[in-house]
XYZ file of C-alpha atoms in Angstrom:
88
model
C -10.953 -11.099 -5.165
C -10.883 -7.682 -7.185
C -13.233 -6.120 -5.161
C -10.685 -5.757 -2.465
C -7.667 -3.578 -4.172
C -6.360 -1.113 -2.639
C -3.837 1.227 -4.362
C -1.072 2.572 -1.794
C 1.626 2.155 0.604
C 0.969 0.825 4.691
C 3.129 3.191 7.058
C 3.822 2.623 10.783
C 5.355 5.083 12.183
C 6.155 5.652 16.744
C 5.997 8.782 18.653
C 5.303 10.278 21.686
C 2.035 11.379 22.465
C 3.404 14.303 24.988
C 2.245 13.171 28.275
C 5.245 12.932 30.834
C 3.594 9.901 33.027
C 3.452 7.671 29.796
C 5.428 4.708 28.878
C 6.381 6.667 25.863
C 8.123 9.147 27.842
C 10.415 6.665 28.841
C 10.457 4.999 25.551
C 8.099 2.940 24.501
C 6.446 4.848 21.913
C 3.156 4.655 20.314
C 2.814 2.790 17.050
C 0.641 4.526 14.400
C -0.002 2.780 11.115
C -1.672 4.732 7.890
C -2.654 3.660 3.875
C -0.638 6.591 1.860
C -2.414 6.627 -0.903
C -2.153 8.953 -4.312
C -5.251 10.803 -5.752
C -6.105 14.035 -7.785
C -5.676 16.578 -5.117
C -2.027 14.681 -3.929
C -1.932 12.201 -1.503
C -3.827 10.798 0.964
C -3.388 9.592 4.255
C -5.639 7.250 5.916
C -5.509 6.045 9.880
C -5.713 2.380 9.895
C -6.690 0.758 13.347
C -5.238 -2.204 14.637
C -8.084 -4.057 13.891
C -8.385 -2.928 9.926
C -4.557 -3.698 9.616
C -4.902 -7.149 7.874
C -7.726 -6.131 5.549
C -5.931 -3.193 4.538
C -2.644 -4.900 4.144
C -4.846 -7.811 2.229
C -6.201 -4.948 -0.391
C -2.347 -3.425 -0.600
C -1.065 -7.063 -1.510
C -4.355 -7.976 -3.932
C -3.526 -4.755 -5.840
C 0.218 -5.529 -6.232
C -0.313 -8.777 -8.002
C -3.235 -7.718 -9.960
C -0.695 -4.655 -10.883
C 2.063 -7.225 -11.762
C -0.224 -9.598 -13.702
C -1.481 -6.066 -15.597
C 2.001 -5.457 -16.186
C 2.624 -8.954 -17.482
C 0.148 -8.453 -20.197
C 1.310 -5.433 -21.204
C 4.817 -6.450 -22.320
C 2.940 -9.703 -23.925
C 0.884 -7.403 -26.221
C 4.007 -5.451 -27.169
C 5.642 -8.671 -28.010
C 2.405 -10.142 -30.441
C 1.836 -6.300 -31.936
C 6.115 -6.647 -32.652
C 5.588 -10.024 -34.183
C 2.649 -8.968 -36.449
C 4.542 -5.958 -37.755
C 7.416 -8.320 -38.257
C 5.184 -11.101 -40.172
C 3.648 -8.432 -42.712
């Protein structure tokens, strides 16, 4: 539903955490995943854990098509004010 929007980008980025034993040393990196998300102050980034990825991904996708649908509407009210003005 609505409730679960989420306005904002996922991000995964890989790197190396520093320490020479590690599989990332030798390439394997790391995978880090964030929500980039905009607010007042600029943006925002949030640490999403493997286990949060689908819910947050879920809220990312929810708020795309309510966008679209929002968007949708939009041009439809341009296109009924247009044909009032055009009927008067």
């Amino acid at each position: 539903g609505l409730g679960g929007m989420i306005r904002g980008s996922l991000v995964e980025t890989r790197k190396k955490c520093g320490r020479r034993e590690c599989e990332c040393a030798r390439g394997k990196l790391h995978r880090h995943r964030y929500l980039s998300t905009g607010s007042k102050s600029g943006n925002r980034i949030v640490y999403v854990s493997d286990a949060e990825k689908s819910a947050f991904a879920d809220g990312v996708r929810d708020y795309e098509k309510a966008w679209k649908v929002i968007c949708q509407i939009g041009e439809i009210n341009i296109r009924l004010i247009k044909e009032g003005e055009s009927h008067e």
